Amino acid sequence: MRKHTELLSGWGRSIIEKTTVIRPEFIADLSTINCDSQSMIARGCGRSYGDAAFNPNGLTLLTTRFNRFIAFDESTAELTCESGVTLREIQQIFIPRGYALITSPGTADVTVGGAIANDVHGKNHDRVGSFGNHIIWIELLLSNSEIIRCSEKDNSILFFATIGGLGLTGIITRVCLRLQKHPMSVLVKNEMIPDTNTFLSRLRAVRETATYSVAWLDLSSNKYFGRGVLSTAEPCSTHKRIRQRARIVVPSLSHLFLNDSTIRLHNQWHYFHAAYTEKECVESLMNYLYPLDGIQNWNALYGKRGFYQFQCVIPDNAADDGIHAIVKTILKSAEKPYLTVLKTFGSEGRGLLSFPLRGFTLAMDFPNKQNTLTLLHQLEDITVAHQGRIYFAKDACMRAKYVEIMYPKINAFRDVLKQYDPAHHWESRLSKRLGIRS
Amino acid sequence: MTRHCWIIAGATSAIALQFAQITAQRGDQIILLARDQHKLTDIQNDLRIRYQSDVDYLLFDAEQFSDHADIAKKCMTISKHPISLLLAFGVMSDQPSANHTAEEAIHITNTNYTGVVSLCFHFLPYFKQQKQGHILVLGSVAGDRGRPSNFDYGAAKAALIPFCEGLRASLYADNVSVTVMKLGYIDTPMSYGKPGIFLAASPQDCAAACLKAAEKNVTEKYFPWFWRWIMLIFKALPRSILYRLNV
């Protein structure tokens, strides 16, 4: 199979490196790959923000052409598909038939394989947990070129290492996952929240009752610091016709229009837009789950230097202190996040390296400026001090010393890799940077 | 729109895969022809789940000419609608043509040209009978000029042009269209990772353009569009210059 060299980066585009890429068309073609004992990592849509999905000194295997559905059982709602199928394809095909993914992240442009490897979560984590909770089995290409099926019962060590395993156990080839019956739309309720304290208490209240809940915060200006909109939603079957938003691609110079002032204006507009429009509205499930997908390449808005996303989770018992400490640090700092989202998590993930913990998760997008890294390292320290952890899928700058503190099950994970991949065949830039395998 | 039955020969190629998606989505019946049974079943299952479409497949090897009559006959028994034919199979070698053995060159010619001829002739009586339908052949810009890198491939693709022109003329009265697409760089395994590939179009766009061209009864069309102008210049280059260019 021919190799292709190109510049690859994560969605945040803060790290860009020349990488050798191969792109097989069929799973059957995997047996013909000659990797010359180079290390390898699978890459789907490239939506992880940092460097989890490429491997500059080895090979990166694109799974995007493994995009075939294999079977769907209506009675059990079990879908079998190849790992390169995107969540968008699943939603677009199954929502009109009355089924939907049980949980899904804020973008639909991720592959099923990537969603498992990062054990992604959605706005309904309190109700249903993360993506890995709804996987029935996974077929995995191991370093010895064998394809092996693992599930809760068979090869379970490998199964739980693969969920959230950052692709380091092998290449996910086929997956069987559970869908749910779901109407095409949701009833959304928006609530204006003046400050962080209210956010925490309101989120704590709605996590018990609402199906979907998410909070958008404005931390971009000191004047209106911490106010925002809490949005909750319930599935609702309405016969109202709902228009799908058209997807736009922003032109290449748009980043000139994104800066601290314009984002402050935008955030004010966003807040008042929520204040003066209907407090309750019916929205299509796709529009509600994937608000940012309306712009196909919104990462380009941050320009050449890209951006960092910082996402941490802080367990319930330390959440108030932790979130306040983070928010205060940002208030003092000159670096302001352009987009901030606060959510609650229901329970711990099933994978050995799953990110979710019962608690609060805060995600912030920072444009890549001179002092951004210093601030992010401060936030990291606060997270660790409050028994929290940072999401590998979003990370581009974490320090390796914290990995073992944040992910206590990492030694079990390393043992699995020692057993199944002693020669370190699977590596990504992230795994090398953070020493996940050693 | 009336339904068609698209017979897609070379169904595991990237463009054919997308072509099958587009035609299946709008409700056409599909018959896939290719060599690899596993891949064919995968594609069949995928199309059935996505569009609940009527998909069958038959094993087909472009070089096994003796089986083609049988395949055509089977296709006709399976099809429930007027047939149309997409010939998307082809093979190209990474080595410069002069380094090929005679067997390799014959294999390239047989797959890219003789296979098309054979299949077209076997389907010809059925097209004459049904008095409608499209025959869509995937050609290449490589057929416009012989180059050291792939003149055996180019010659086979070039031979398709007069063949299809004659076929089109003889089927004109029967209301059957014959279209040759002259494809430039498309993002398929054939071109992936090759040095010097620029502005490769996606197989999705290519498949959509092919279908549109066939349905509009276009005789010949370049895709992506700018290849028409590149090839216009390229064809006009005097040999003395062409031979000195490393293209």
XYZ file of C-alpha atoms in Angstrom:
685
model
C 0.000 0.000 0.000
C 1.306 3.417 -0.945
C 2.353 5.829 1.773
C 1.551 9.478 1.684
C 3.380 12.217 3.530
C 1.411 15.198 4.731
C 1.187 17.721 7.527
C -1.163 16.489 10.190
C -2.472 18.113 13.320
C -5.253 17.702 15.791
C -8.422 19.756 15.612
C -6.778 22.473 17.719
C -3.963 22.857 15.153
C -1.509 23.921 17.826
C 0.760 20.982 16.988
C 1.393 20.339 13.295
C 3.881 17.762 12.104
C 4.866 15.970 8.958
C 3.469 12.464 9.081
C 3.457 9.377 6.913
C -0.080 8.243 6.293
C -1.636 5.136 4.799
C -5.283 4.796 3.891
C -6.590 1.287 3.250
C -9.942 1.053 1.462
C -11.179 -2.166 3.041
C -10.536 -3.908 6.337
C -9.332 -6.863 4.268
C -6.499 -4.643 2.974
C -5.031 -4.378 6.488
C -3.260 -7.685 6.010
C -1.226 -6.247 3.134
C 0.238 -3.383 5.149
C 3.974 -3.477 5.416
C 4.945 -1.143 8.231
C 8.681 -2.014 8.353
C 8.434 -2.421 12.127
C 7.473 1.237 12.459
C 5.030 2.173 15.173
C 1.495 2.993 14.122
C -1.692 4.704 15.280
C -5.178 4.778 13.806
C -6.768 8.111 12.897
C -10.383 8.755 12.021
C -11.703 12.262 11.362
C -8.869 13.927 13.282
C -11.205 15.572 15.785
C -9.141 14.986 18.883
C -7.672 18.379 19.691
C -4.065 17.625 20.441
C -1.831 14.859 19.221
C -3.734 11.701 20.128
C -4.385 10.725 16.529
C -1.112 10.949 14.696
C 2.353 9.545 14.951
C 5.007 11.679 13.237
C 7.910 9.221 13.539
C 5.918 6.200 12.496
C 2.800 5.523 10.515
C -0.683 6.955 10.831
C -3.453 4.775 9.477
C -6.567 6.552 8.253
C -9.704 4.570 8.967
C -12.049 6.941 7.158
C -12.623 4.507 4.300
C -13.800 1.770 6.643
C -17.222 3.321 6.508
C -19.597 0.462 5.899
C -22.566 -0.687 7.881
C -22.651 -4.416 8.460
C -25.922 -5.245 10.190
C -28.781 -3.688 12.078
C -31.178 -5.613 14.277
C -34.414 -3.682 14.760
C -35.583 -5.761 17.699
C -32.521 -5.106 19.838
C -31.429 -1.847 18.149
C -27.946 -3.302 17.780
C -25.893 -1.826 14.982
C -22.758 -3.458 13.614
C -20.512 -1.295 11.521
C -16.920 -0.676 10.536
C -14.885 1.637 12.702
C -14.625 4.503 10.204
C -18.378 5.126 10.080
C -19.025 8.604 11.419
C -21.609 9.403 14.055
C -23.155 11.793 11.525
C -23.773 8.909 9.117
C -25.397 6.884 11.888
C -27.596 9.760 13.036
C -28.616 10.771 9.523
C -29.627 7.256 8.600
C -31.242 6.146 11.823
C -32.916 9.273 13.227
C -35.555 9.266 10.461
C -36.219 5.598 11.321
C -36.808 6.429 14.977
C -33.417 5.391 16.378
C -30.481 7.446 17.540
C -27.131 7.018 19.226
C -27.564 6.709 22.975
C -24.885 9.285 23.558
C -22.872 11.464 21.290
C -20.291 14.244 21.737
C -20.679 17.870 20.618
C -19.687 17.038 17.083
C -21.012 14.296 14.831
C -17.901 14.336 12.668
C -16.070 11.673 14.605
C -15.693 8.033 13.709
C -17.064 5.229 15.842
C -13.507 3.988 16.351
C -12.383 7.383 17.613
C -15.418 7.690 19.858
C -14.493 4.394 21.520
C -10.771 5.132 21.742
C -11.519 8.353 23.622
C -14.642 7.060 25.393
C -16.453 10.267 24.437
C -19.356 11.693 26.432
C -22.384 13.799 25.668
C -24.863 16.153 27.243
C -26.731 13.219 28.765
C -23.829 11.673 30.649
C -25.721 11.698 33.941
C -28.421 9.513 32.427
C -26.542 7.096 30.192
C -22.804 7.369 30.767
C -20.229 7.621 28.020
C -19.938 6.093 24.544
C -18.080 3.016 25.745
C -21.022 2.012 27.946
C -23.070 1.129 24.869
C -20.546 -0.955 22.998
C -21.366 -4.655 22.776
C -18.217 -5.898 21.119
C -15.157 -4.606 19.319
C -13.016 -6.306 16.709
C -9.419 -5.304 17.096
C -6.375 -5.753 14.879
C -3.543 -6.673 17.226
C 0.158 -6.115 16.711
C 0.554 -9.767 15.646
C -1.832 -9.048 12.695
C -4.548 -11.136 14.257
C -8.087 -9.720 14.399
C -9.688 -10.573 17.708
C -13.200 -9.912 19.025
C -13.477 -8.603 22.550
C -16.456 -7.842 24.720
C -17.435 -7.757 28.384
C -17.268 -11.562 28.412
C -14.588 -12.497 25.865
C -11.111 -10.995 26.138
C -12.555 -8.557 28.612
C -9.161 -7.167 29.711
C -8.580 -6.037 26.147
C -12.136 -4.732 25.850
C -11.822 -2.425 28.850
C -8.351 -1.338 27.797
C -9.614 -0.439 24.326
C -12.475 1.728 25.616
C -10.769 5.046 26.177
C -7.498 3.360 25.225
C -6.410 6.059 22.741
C -5.922 3.468 20.009
C -2.942 1.986 21.834
C -4.345 -1.544 22.006
C -4.659 -1.928 18.246
C -6.785 -0.840 15.325
C -10.505 -1.086 15.898
C -11.946 -2.629 12.738
C -15.566 -3.531 13.462
C -17.895 -2.548 16.262
C -21.287 -3.591 17.525
C -23.090 -0.877 19.449
C -26.523 -0.264 20.842
C -28.806 2.472 19.573
C -31.925 3.712 21.333
C -35.417 4.617 20.193
C -35.513 8.375 20.108
C -37.841 10.939 18.546
C -36.414 13.317 15.972
C -36.540 16.394 18.152
C -36.023 17.718 21.642
C -37.791 20.331 23.752
C -35.110 22.780 24.844
C -35.375 25.044 27.889
C -32.948 27.918 28.339
C -32.274 29.595 31.633
C -30.197 32.726 32.229
C -27.626 32.324 34.979
C -25.812 35.336 36.488
C -22.725 33.725 38.047
C -20.697 30.588 38.608
C -22.208 29.806 42.019
C -25.697 29.695 40.609
C -24.434 27.556 37.755
C -23.061 24.942 40.091
C -26.217 24.752 42.181
C -28.562 24.757 39.176
C -26.535 22.063 37.393
C -26.597 20.010 40.556
C -30.386 20.291 40.594
C -31.047 19.550 36.931
C -28.645 16.619 36.706
C -31.201 14.590 38.668
C -34.121 15.381 36.383
C -33.111 16.538 32.897
C -32.168 14.161 30.094
C -29.783 16.578 28.440
C -28.110 19.420 30.269
C -25.266 21.747 29.387
C -24.158 25.200 30.484
C -22.541 27.817 28.322
C -20.457 30.360 30.235
C -19.064 33.700 29.230
C -15.578 33.994 30.710
C -14.294 36.241 27.942
C -14.914 39.602 29.618
C -14.213 40.713 33.177
C -17.361 42.823 33.253
C -19.850 40.031 32.686
C -17.573 37.328 33.976
C -19.250 34.015 34.699
C -22.734 34.636 33.450
C -24.267 32.333 30.884
C -27.074 30.131 29.749
C -28.102 26.773 31.133
C -29.857 24.653 28.584
C -31.738 21.477 29.337
C -33.658 19.302 26.930
C -36.061 16.390 26.860
C -36.857 14.113 23.920
C -40.090 15.215 22.341
C -42.086 13.926 19.439
C -43.541 16.783 17.540
C -44.933 16.796 14.078
C -43.598 20.243 13.462
C -41.255 20.224 10.502
C -37.785 21.150 11.585
C -35.356 22.594 9.140
C -31.859 21.198 9.252
C -29.318 23.968 9.443
C -27.155 24.231 6.350
C -23.456 23.675 6.987
C -21.094 26.438 6.046
C -17.357 26.528 5.487
C -15.653 29.712 6.664
C -13.262 31.309 4.174
C -9.551 31.356 4.891
C -9.199 34.931 6.150
C -12.007 34.696 8.697
C -9.538 34.387 11.556
C -8.859 38.115 11.153
C -12.295 38.731 12.609
C -11.877 36.592 15.693
C -10.225 38.373 18.591
C -10.920 39.281 22.223
C -13.247 42.158 21.326
C -15.289 40.359 18.714
C -15.688 37.337 20.933
C -16.894 39.569 23.798
C -19.440 41.091 21.461
C -20.467 37.677 20.236
C -20.856 36.355 23.762
C -22.991 39.343 24.771
C -25.139 38.810 21.741
C -25.401 35.128 22.556
C -26.489 35.840 26.129
C -29.130 38.355 25.133
C -30.247 36.221 22.260
C -31.069 33.533 24.812
C -32.678 36.140 27.072
C -35.017 37.607 24.514
C -35.985 34.540 22.538
C -38.400 31.879 23.644
C -37.394 30.123 26.835
C -38.766 26.877 25.469
C -38.402 25.731 21.927
C -38.465 22.567 19.882
C -35.259 21.832 18.076
C -34.158 18.917 15.930
C -31.969 16.445 17.777
C -29.141 16.999 15.289
C -29.168 20.780 15.759
C -29.310 20.485 19.525
C -26.542 17.924 19.870
C -24.159 19.453 17.358
C -24.422 23.254 17.529
C -20.873 23.881 16.291
C -21.166 21.530 13.342
C -23.056 24.298 11.546
C -19.599 25.589 10.642
C -17.627 22.747 9.155
C -14.178 24.170 9.818
C -14.678 26.379 12.858
C -11.182 25.519 14.042
C -9.909 27.650 11.144
C -11.347 30.712 12.912
C -8.430 30.560 15.328
C -5.938 31.116 12.525
C -2.527 29.649 11.934
C -1.474 29.305 15.564
C -4.547 27.287 16.388
C -6.021 26.944 19.842
C -5.916 24.803 22.938
C -8.881 23.220 24.552
C -8.585 22.619 28.242
C -11.060 20.104 29.606
C -10.939 18.784 33.122
C -13.297 16.931 35.383
C -13.377 17.507 39.109
C -15.126 15.003 41.355
C -18.263 16.110 43.199
C -16.676 16.478 46.627
C -14.097 18.981 45.391
C -16.074 20.439 42.508
C -17.143 23.760 44.052
C -13.647 24.598 45.231
C -12.013 23.362 42.062
C -14.262 25.160 39.602
C -14.041 28.362 41.618
C -10.269 28.138 41.762
C -10.084 27.661 38.002
C -12.496 30.477 37.287
C -10.609 32.822 39.639
C -7.304 32.023 37.959
C -8.818 32.910 34.619
C -10.301 36.119 35.984
C -6.815 37.216 37.045
C -5.204 36.114 33.817
C -5.061 38.126 30.617
C -5.825 35.007 28.604
C -9.541 34.484 28.290
C -11.313 31.452 26.919
C -13.473 32.177 23.872
C -15.854 29.346 24.543
C -16.599 27.724 27.889
C -18.861 24.797 28.596
C -19.729 23.323 31.987
C -21.417 19.936 32.378
C -22.006 17.270 34.945
C -20.859 13.670 34.713
C -22.877 10.789 36.080
C -20.557 7.916 36.701
C -17.092 6.672 35.998
C -16.372 5.259 32.535
C -15.801 1.557 31.945
C -12.434 1.839 30.274
C -9.143 1.769 32.147
C -8.280 5.215 30.794
C -11.840 6.575 30.546
C -12.052 10.247 31.311
C -15.431 10.617 33.064
C -15.752 10.705 36.856
C -18.847 11.622 38.847
C -18.450 15.369 39.040
C -18.268 18.552 37.019
C -16.432 18.992 33.763
C -15.274 22.309 32.421
C -14.127 22.745 28.817
C -12.549 25.948 27.554
C -11.118 26.994 24.189
C -8.096 29.291 24.407
C -6.530 30.837 21.319
C -2.850 29.950 21.199
C -1.078 33.087 22.424
C 2.211 33.776 24.093
C 1.224 33.023 27.689
C -1.496 30.468 27.098
C 0.656 27.529 28.058
C 1.584 29.074 31.417
C -2.081 29.521 32.251
C -2.943 26.009 31.114
C -0.227 24.591 33.345
C -1.647 26.547 36.277
C -5.086 25.144 35.555
C -3.559 21.680 35.384
C -2.060 22.134 38.860
C -5.441 23.205 40.224
C -7.102 20.202 38.615
C -4.646 17.800 40.166
C -4.966 19.505 43.545
C -8.704 18.832 43.435
C -8.376 15.155 42.469
C -9.464 15.944 38.930
C -8.160 14.794 35.602
C -7.601 16.134 32.126
C -9.138 14.726 28.977
C -6.507 13.150 26.709
C -8.641 13.726 23.621
C -8.448 17.493 24.171
C -4.944 17.715 25.496
C -1.927 19.127 23.695
C 0.215 20.429 26.540
C -0.222 18.372 29.699
C 2.867 17.404 31.666
C 3.751 13.731 31.894
C 4.267 13.810 35.672
C 0.524 14.107 36.241
C -0.607 11.153 34.157
C -0.280 8.571 36.907
C -1.977 10.782 39.490
C -4.915 11.560 37.231
C -5.403 8.060 35.868
C -4.814 5.590 38.708
C -5.686 2.602 36.520
C -2.860 3.347 34.105
C -0.679 0.568 35.483
C -3.366 -1.986 34.726
C -3.525 -0.492 31.234
C 0.241 -0.804 30.848
C 0.067 -4.441 31.897
C -2.470 -5.168 29.169
C -0.227 -3.511 26.593
C 2.765 -5.480 27.841
C 0.802 -8.637 27.215
C -0.660 -7.782 23.808
C 1.891 -5.412 22.336
C 5.297 -5.994 23.920
C 7.137 -4.477 20.931
C 5.427 -1.060 21.251
C 3.845 -1.351 17.837
C 1.063 1.095 18.683
C 2.202 4.597 19.564
C 0.887 8.090 18.981
C 2.547 11.427 19.514
C 0.480 11.788 22.663
C 1.454 8.411 24.047
C 5.128 9.263 23.575
C 4.780 12.791 24.955
C 3.010 11.658 28.101
C 4.802 8.363 28.457
C 1.517 6.509 28.609
C 3.094 3.222 27.638
C 6.170 3.287 29.806
C -38.038 9.537 -12.313
C -38.232 5.983 -13.514
C -36.102 3.499 -11.705
C -33.018 2.009 -13.229
C -30.971 -1.022 -12.553
C -27.347 0.060 -12.444
C -24.881 -2.712 -13.180
C -21.596 -1.592 -11.664
C -18.566 -3.461 -12.966
C -15.464 -2.952 -10.858
C -17.659 -2.245 -7.847
C -14.862 -2.211 -5.293
C -13.112 0.763 -6.874
C -13.413 4.025 -4.975
C -15.456 5.841 -7.618
C -17.770 2.873 -8.149
C -18.354 2.657 -4.393
C -19.568 6.244 -4.330
C -21.541 5.765 -7.518
C -23.352 2.865 -5.889
C -24.121 5.056 -2.854
C -25.645 7.802 -4.995
C -27.741 5.532 -7.174
C -28.846 3.349 -4.259
C -29.868 6.418 -2.288
C -32.317 7.508 -4.942
C -33.814 4.047 -5.108
C -32.190 2.396 -8.101
C -31.575 -1.321 -8.149
C -27.876 -2.195 -8.024
C -25.948 -5.190 -9.338
C -22.319 -5.173 -8.264
C -19.652 -6.948 -10.299
C -16.180 -7.490 -8.870
C -13.673 -10.184 -7.978
C -13.614 -10.160 -4.198
C -16.607 -11.806 -2.590
C -15.871 -10.487 0.919
C -15.717 -6.925 -0.253
C -18.864 -7.379 -2.336
C -20.815 -8.701 0.651
C -19.577 -5.775 2.740
C -20.754 -3.282 0.119
C -24.054 -5.093 -0.315
C -24.795 -5.068 3.416
C -23.852 -1.423 3.665
C -26.178 -0.353 0.851
C -29.012 -2.477 2.215
C -28.765 -0.943 5.680
C -28.277 2.619 4.522
C -30.920 2.856 1.827
C -32.846 -0.404 2.145
C -32.011 -0.828 -1.491
C -32.188 -3.815 -3.774
C -28.570 -4.915 -4.167
C -27.149 -8.086 -5.684
C -23.666 -9.019 -6.683
C -21.967 -11.405 -9.081
C -18.344 -12.418 -9.146
C -16.670 -10.908 -12.160
C -13.126 -10.726 -13.450
C -12.497 -8.317 -16.316
C -9.900 -10.672 -17.768
C -12.035 -13.829 -17.679
C -13.707 -13.025 -20.972
C -15.311 -16.433 -21.276
C -17.493 -15.762 -18.209
C -18.820 -12.435 -19.404
C -21.699 -13.823 -21.475
C -22.916 -15.743 -18.492
C -22.627 -12.716 -16.209
C -24.614 -10.576 -18.633
C -27.316 -13.212 -18.799
C -27.512 -13.497 -15.015
C -27.684 -9.716 -14.660
C -30.665 -9.654 -16.985
C -32.509 -12.251 -14.931
C -31.832 -10.364 -11.696
C -32.721 -6.905 -13.010
C -36.251 -5.677 -12.457
C -35.806 -2.361 -14.236
C -34.178 -1.161 -17.462
C -30.431 -1.642 -17.075
C -27.618 0.874 -17.226
C -23.984 -0.051 -17.128
C -21.020 1.534 -15.355
C -17.584 0.211 -16.303
C -15.323 1.347 -13.498
C -12.658 -1.325 -13.398
C -9.103 -0.523 -14.314
C -5.562 -1.152 -13.268
C -2.450 0.985 -13.326
C 1.082 0.078 -12.377
C 3.477 2.182 -10.308
C 6.418 1.306 -12.551
C 7.174 3.252 -15.759
C 5.640 1.397 -18.688
C 8.956 0.521 -20.333
C 9.861 -1.542 -17.270
C 6.790 -3.726 -17.598
C 7.014 -7.273 -18.809
C 4.904 -8.211 -21.799
C 2.520 -10.063 -19.457
C 2.035 -6.987 -17.305
C 1.368 -4.805 -20.324
C -1.137 -7.317 -21.671
C -2.803 -7.506 -18.267
C -3.136 -3.710 -18.212
C -4.532 -3.647 -21.750
C -6.920 -6.512 -21.134
C -8.315 -5.064 -17.956
C -8.619 -1.467 -19.067
C -9.690 -2.035 -22.655
C -10.503 -5.584 -23.737
C -12.592 -6.203 -20.617
C -14.705 -3.163 -21.405
C -15.136 -4.263 -25.016
C -16.095 -7.759 -24.007
C -18.642 -6.663 -21.439
C -20.151 -4.031 -23.734
C -20.666 -6.554 -26.515
C -22.304 -9.027 -24.198
C -24.738 -6.393 -22.964
C -25.295 -4.892 -26.425
C -28.274 -7.069 -27.436
C -30.065 -6.251 -24.171
C -29.585 -2.516 -24.621
C -30.898 -2.793 -28.200
C -33.873 -4.653 -26.891
C -34.813 -2.303 -24.064
C -34.183 0.820 -26.171
C -33.036 2.926 -23.232
C -30.319 3.142 -20.640
C -26.830 4.474 -20.260
C -23.398 3.008 -20.728
C -20.854 4.918 -18.674
C -17.155 4.233 -19.135
C -14.415 5.671 -16.955
C -11.568 6.841 -19.164
C -8.561 8.874 -18.207
C -6.673 11.980 -19.195
C -3.717 9.641 -19.579
C -5.349 8.541 -22.820
C -4.873 11.945 -24.419
C -1.138 11.637 -24.876
C 1.359 8.791 -24.544
C 3.815 9.295 -21.713
C 6.743 7.157 -20.552
C 5.192 6.705 -17.120
C 2.078 4.876 -18.279
C 1.711 4.595 -22.045
C 0.278 1.077 -21.918
C -2.415 2.258 -19.515
C -2.884 5.444 -21.546
C -3.189 3.518 -24.809
C -5.858 1.247 -23.354
C -7.782 4.259 -22.049
C -7.329 6.082 -25.360
C -8.710 3.118 -27.265
C -11.938 3.491 -25.303
C -12.653 6.833 -26.952
C -13.233 5.708 -30.570
C -14.768 2.480 -29.300
C -17.344 4.363 -27.287
C -17.896 6.875 -30.055
C -18.760 4.107 -32.480
C -20.865 2.334 -29.920
C -22.739 5.515 -29.184
C -23.395 6.065 -32.879
C -24.643 2.552 -33.396
C -26.900 2.738 -30.336
C -28.110 6.226 -31.211
C -31.273 4.938 -32.852
C -31.954 2.739 -29.839
C -31.929 5.691 -27.464
C -28.987 4.343 -25.464
C -26.336 6.844 -24.414
C -22.654 6.037 -24.182
C -20.491 8.359 -22.092
C -16.750 8.377 -21.515
C -15.455 10.339 -18.563
C -11.894 11.554 -18.941
C -10.830 11.622 -15.335
C -7.961 13.634 -13.957
C -6.675 13.108 -10.445
C -9.270 11.580 -8.162
C -8.518 10.770 -4.543
C -8.538 6.982 -4.993
C -6.012 4.297 -4.045
C -4.726 4.517 -7.628
C -3.446 8.040 -6.986
C -3.123 8.145 -3.184
C 0.418 8.865 -2.086
C 1.772 9.299 -5.620
C 4.141 12.223 -5.990
C 2.914 15.139 -8.066
C -0.794 14.665 -7.473
C -2.537 18.019 -7.273
C -6.119 19.109 -6.675
C -7.417 15.554 -6.505
C -11.214 15.543 -6.565
C -13.180 13.432 -4.122
C -14.649 10.168 -5.408
C -18.076 11.420 -4.260
C -17.936 14.457 -6.539
C -16.548 12.338 -9.332
C -19.329 9.772 -9.060
C -21.964 12.507 -9.019
C -20.414 14.138 -12.104
C -20.308 10.791 -13.912
C -23.955 10.100 -13.202
C -24.967 13.559 -14.283
C -22.995 13.281 -17.514
C -24.553 9.906 -18.327
C -28.060 11.150 -17.699
C -27.503 14.225 -19.803
C -26.266 12.007 -22.664
C -22.894 13.715 -22.728
C -20.437 11.992 -25.068
C -17.170 12.902 -23.435
C -16.405 14.897 -20.367
C -13.341 15.902 -18.415
C -13.515 15.746 -14.644
C -12.393 17.800 -12.718
C -13.337 20.454 -15.254
C -9.941 22.195 -15.452
C -8.358 19.104 -16.984
C -10.010 20.047 -20.234
C -7.821 23.126 -20.441
C -4.706 21.397 -19.140
C -5.090 18.681 -21.753
C -5.848 21.188 -24.474
C -2.405 22.656 -23.928
C -0.815 19.298 -23.316
C -2.189 17.872 -26.548
C -0.917 20.863 -28.488
C 2.652 20.488 -27.209
C 5.059 19.575 -29.997
C 6.807 16.254 -29.500
C 10.213 17.893 -29.347
C 9.129 19.620 -26.152
C 7.009 16.788 -24.772
C 9.911 14.335 -24.887
C 12.068 16.672 -22.873
C 9.427 17.193 -20.219
C 9.522 14.844 -17.314
C 5.799 14.242 -16.947
